[in-house]
Tab-separated table of C-alpha atoms in Angstrom:
chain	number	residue	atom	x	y	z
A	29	UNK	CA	71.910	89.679	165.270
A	30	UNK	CA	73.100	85.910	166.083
A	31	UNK	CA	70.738	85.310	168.531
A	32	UNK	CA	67.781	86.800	165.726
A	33	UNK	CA	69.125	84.425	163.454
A	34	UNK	CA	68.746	81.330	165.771
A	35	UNK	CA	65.484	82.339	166.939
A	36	UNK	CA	64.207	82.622	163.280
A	37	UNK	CA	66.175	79.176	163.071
A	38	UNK	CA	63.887	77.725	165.849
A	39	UNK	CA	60.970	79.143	164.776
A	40	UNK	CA	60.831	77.496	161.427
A	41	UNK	CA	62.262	74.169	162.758
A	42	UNK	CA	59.246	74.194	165.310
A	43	UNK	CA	56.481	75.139	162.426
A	44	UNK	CA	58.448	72.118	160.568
A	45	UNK	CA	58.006	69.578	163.307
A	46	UNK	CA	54.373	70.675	163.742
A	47	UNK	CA	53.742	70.201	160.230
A	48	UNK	CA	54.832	66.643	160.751
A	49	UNK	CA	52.893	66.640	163.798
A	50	UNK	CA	49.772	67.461	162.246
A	51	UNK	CA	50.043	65.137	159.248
A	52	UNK	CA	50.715	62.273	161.299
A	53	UNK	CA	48.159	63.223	163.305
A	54	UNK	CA	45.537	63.727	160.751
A	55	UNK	CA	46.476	60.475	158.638
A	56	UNK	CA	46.689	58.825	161.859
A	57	UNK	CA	42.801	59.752	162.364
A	58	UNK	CA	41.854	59.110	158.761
A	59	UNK	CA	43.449	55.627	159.124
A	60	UNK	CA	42.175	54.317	162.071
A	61	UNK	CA	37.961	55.738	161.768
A	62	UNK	CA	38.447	54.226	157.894
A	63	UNK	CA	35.878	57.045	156.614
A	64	UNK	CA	33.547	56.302	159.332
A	65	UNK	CA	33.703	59.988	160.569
A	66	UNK	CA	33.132	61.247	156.707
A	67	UNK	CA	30.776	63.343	156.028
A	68	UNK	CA	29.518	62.443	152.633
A	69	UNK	CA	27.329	64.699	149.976
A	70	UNK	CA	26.735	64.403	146.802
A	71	UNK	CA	28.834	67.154	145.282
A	72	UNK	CA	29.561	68.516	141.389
A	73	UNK	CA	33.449	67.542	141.148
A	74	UNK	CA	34.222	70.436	138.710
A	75	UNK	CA	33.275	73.032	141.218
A	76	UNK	CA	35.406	71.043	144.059
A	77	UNK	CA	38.546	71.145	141.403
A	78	UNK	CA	37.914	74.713	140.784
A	79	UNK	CA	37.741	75.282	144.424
A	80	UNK	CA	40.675	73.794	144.965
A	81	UNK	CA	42.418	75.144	141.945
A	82	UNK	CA	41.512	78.777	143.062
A	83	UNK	CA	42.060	78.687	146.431
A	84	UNK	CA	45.910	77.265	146.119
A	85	UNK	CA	48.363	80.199	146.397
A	86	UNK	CA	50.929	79.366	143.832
A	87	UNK	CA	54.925	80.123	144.063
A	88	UNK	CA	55.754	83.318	143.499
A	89	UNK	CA	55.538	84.106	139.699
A	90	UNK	CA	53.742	81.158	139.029
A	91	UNK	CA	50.051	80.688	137.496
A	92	UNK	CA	46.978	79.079	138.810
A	93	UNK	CA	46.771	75.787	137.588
A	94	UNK	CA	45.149	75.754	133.890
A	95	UNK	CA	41.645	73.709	134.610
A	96	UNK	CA	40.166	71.228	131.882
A	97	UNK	CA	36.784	70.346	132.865
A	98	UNK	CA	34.071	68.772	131.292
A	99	UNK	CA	31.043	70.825	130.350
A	100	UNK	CA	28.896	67.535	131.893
A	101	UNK	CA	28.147	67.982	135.676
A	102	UNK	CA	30.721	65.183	137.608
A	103	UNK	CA	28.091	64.389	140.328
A	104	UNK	CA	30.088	62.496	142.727
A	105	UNK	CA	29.043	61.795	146.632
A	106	UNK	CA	32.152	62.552	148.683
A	107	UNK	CA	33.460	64.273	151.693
A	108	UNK	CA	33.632	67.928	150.539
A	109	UNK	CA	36.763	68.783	153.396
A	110	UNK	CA	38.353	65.239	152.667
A	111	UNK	CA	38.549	65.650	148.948
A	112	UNK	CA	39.596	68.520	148.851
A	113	UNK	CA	42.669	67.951	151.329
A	114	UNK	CA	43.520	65.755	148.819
A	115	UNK	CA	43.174	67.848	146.066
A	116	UNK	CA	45.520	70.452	147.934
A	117	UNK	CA	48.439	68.043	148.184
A	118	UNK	CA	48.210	67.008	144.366
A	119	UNK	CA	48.429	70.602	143.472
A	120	UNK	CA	50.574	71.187	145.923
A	121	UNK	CA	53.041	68.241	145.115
A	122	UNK	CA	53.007	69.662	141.441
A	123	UNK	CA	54.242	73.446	142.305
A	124	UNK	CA	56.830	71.579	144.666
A	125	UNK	CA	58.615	69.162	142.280
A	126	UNK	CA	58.663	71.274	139.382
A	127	UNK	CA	60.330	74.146	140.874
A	128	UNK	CA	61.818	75.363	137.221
A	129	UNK	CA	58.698	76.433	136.356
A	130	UNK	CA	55.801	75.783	133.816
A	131	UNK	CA	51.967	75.331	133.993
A	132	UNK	CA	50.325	73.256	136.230
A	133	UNK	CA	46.899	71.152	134.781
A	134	UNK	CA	44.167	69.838	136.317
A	135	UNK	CA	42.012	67.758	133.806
A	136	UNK	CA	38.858	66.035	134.759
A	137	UNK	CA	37.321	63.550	132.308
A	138	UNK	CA	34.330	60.928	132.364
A	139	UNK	CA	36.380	56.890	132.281
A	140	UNK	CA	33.264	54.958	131.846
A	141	UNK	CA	31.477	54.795	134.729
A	142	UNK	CA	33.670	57.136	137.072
A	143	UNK	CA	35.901	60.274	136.784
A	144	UNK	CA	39.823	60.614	136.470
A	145	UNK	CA	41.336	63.517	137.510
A	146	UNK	CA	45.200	64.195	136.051
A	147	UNK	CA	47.339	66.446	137.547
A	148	UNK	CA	49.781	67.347	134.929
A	149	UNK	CA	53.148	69.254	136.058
A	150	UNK	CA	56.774	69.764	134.099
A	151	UNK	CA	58.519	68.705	136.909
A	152	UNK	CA	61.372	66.556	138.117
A	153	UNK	CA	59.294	63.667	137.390
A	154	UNK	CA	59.471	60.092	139.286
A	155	UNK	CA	61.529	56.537	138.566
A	156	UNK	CA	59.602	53.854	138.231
A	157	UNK	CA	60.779	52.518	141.567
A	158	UNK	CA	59.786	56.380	143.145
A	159	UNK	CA	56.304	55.790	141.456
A	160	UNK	CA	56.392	52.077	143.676
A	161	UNK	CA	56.894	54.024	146.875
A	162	UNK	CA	55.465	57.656	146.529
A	163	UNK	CA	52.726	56.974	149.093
A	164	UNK	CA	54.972	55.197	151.543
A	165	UNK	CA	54.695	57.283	154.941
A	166	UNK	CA	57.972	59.674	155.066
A	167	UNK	CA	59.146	58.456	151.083
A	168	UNK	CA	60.975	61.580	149.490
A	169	UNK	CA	61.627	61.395	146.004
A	170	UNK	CA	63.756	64.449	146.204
A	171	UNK	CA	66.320	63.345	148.899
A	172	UNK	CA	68.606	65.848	148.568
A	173	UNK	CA	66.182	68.142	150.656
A	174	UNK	CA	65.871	70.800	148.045
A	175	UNK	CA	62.049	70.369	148.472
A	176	UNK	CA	60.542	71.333	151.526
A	177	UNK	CA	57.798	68.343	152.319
A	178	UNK	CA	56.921	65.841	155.222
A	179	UNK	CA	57.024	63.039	152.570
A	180	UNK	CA	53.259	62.284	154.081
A	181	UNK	CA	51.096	64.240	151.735
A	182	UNK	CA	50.736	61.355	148.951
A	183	UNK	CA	49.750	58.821	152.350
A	184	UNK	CA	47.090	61.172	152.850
A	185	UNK	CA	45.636	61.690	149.267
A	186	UNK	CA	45.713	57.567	148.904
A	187	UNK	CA	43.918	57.224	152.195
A	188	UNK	CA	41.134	59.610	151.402
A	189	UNK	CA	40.677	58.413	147.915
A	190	UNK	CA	40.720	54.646	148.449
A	191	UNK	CA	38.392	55.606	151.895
A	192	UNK	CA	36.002	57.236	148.955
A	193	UNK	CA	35.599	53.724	146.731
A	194	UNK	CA	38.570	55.685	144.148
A	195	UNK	CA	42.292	54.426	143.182
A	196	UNK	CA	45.346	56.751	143.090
């Protein structure tokens, strides 16, 4: 029974560290071909949110995230895979740090010439100084290590969406 329970120990450490692994690995490669390797199409961003949206398994008695979409088409040209990496983290980030509960919104609206996309959680919320650094590689707003995380998702999203023309 000890030995089970430091197998099961190693087990998760490993997926952990290959986690980290991977995102390093993956920003590392976003970073260095700067969008040169994107494959870009011009794509309805409502469908890509709902995508996204649909395809995230929430927590455990939790809701898809409630969607607020425009009834205009959002024709964008992107990188269907990139964007939507990106839009995995965000929802992801929003389940994570607001693990007492309450919906999760994802609301897409025309700002002039381009769209905005707010993802709206109840969460823990951020400091204006954790706002300064979210997207710093390894930067943890929780650190009490409460919430599991590589503290490189939001490095990712800004890559890919400044990489696309966008601003996080």
């Amino acid at each position: 029974e000890r030995r089970q329970g430091y197998l099961a120990r190693i087990v998760r450490q490993a997926r952990a560290m290959m986690e980290i692994l991977n995102e390093l690995l993956d920003l590392q490669r976003i970073e260095s071909r700067r969008g040169k390797d994107f494959v870009l199409a011009v794509c309805d961003l409502r469908e890509l949110v709902r995508e996204a949206a649909q395809d995230f398994p929430p927590p455990a008695g939790r809701e898809l995230p409630e969607l607020l979409l425009p009834e205009e088409p959002a024709q964008v040209r992107v990188d269907r895979s990139k964007l939507q990496q990106a839009l995995r983290n965000l929802i992801s980030n929003a389940y994570k740090y607001s693990p007492d509960g309450g919906a999760v919104q994802l609301q897409l609206a025309r700002e002039g010439a381009n769209w905005r996309l707010d993802v709206v959680d109840h969460g823990i919320g951020l400091t204006p100084e954790q706002l300064t650094r979210v997207c710093e590689r390894f930067y943890r707003a929780d650190a009490s290590g409460a919430i599991s995380g590589t503290g490189l998702g939001m490095s990712i999203v800004k890559e890919i969406i400044e990489l696309h023309g966008g601003q996080l």
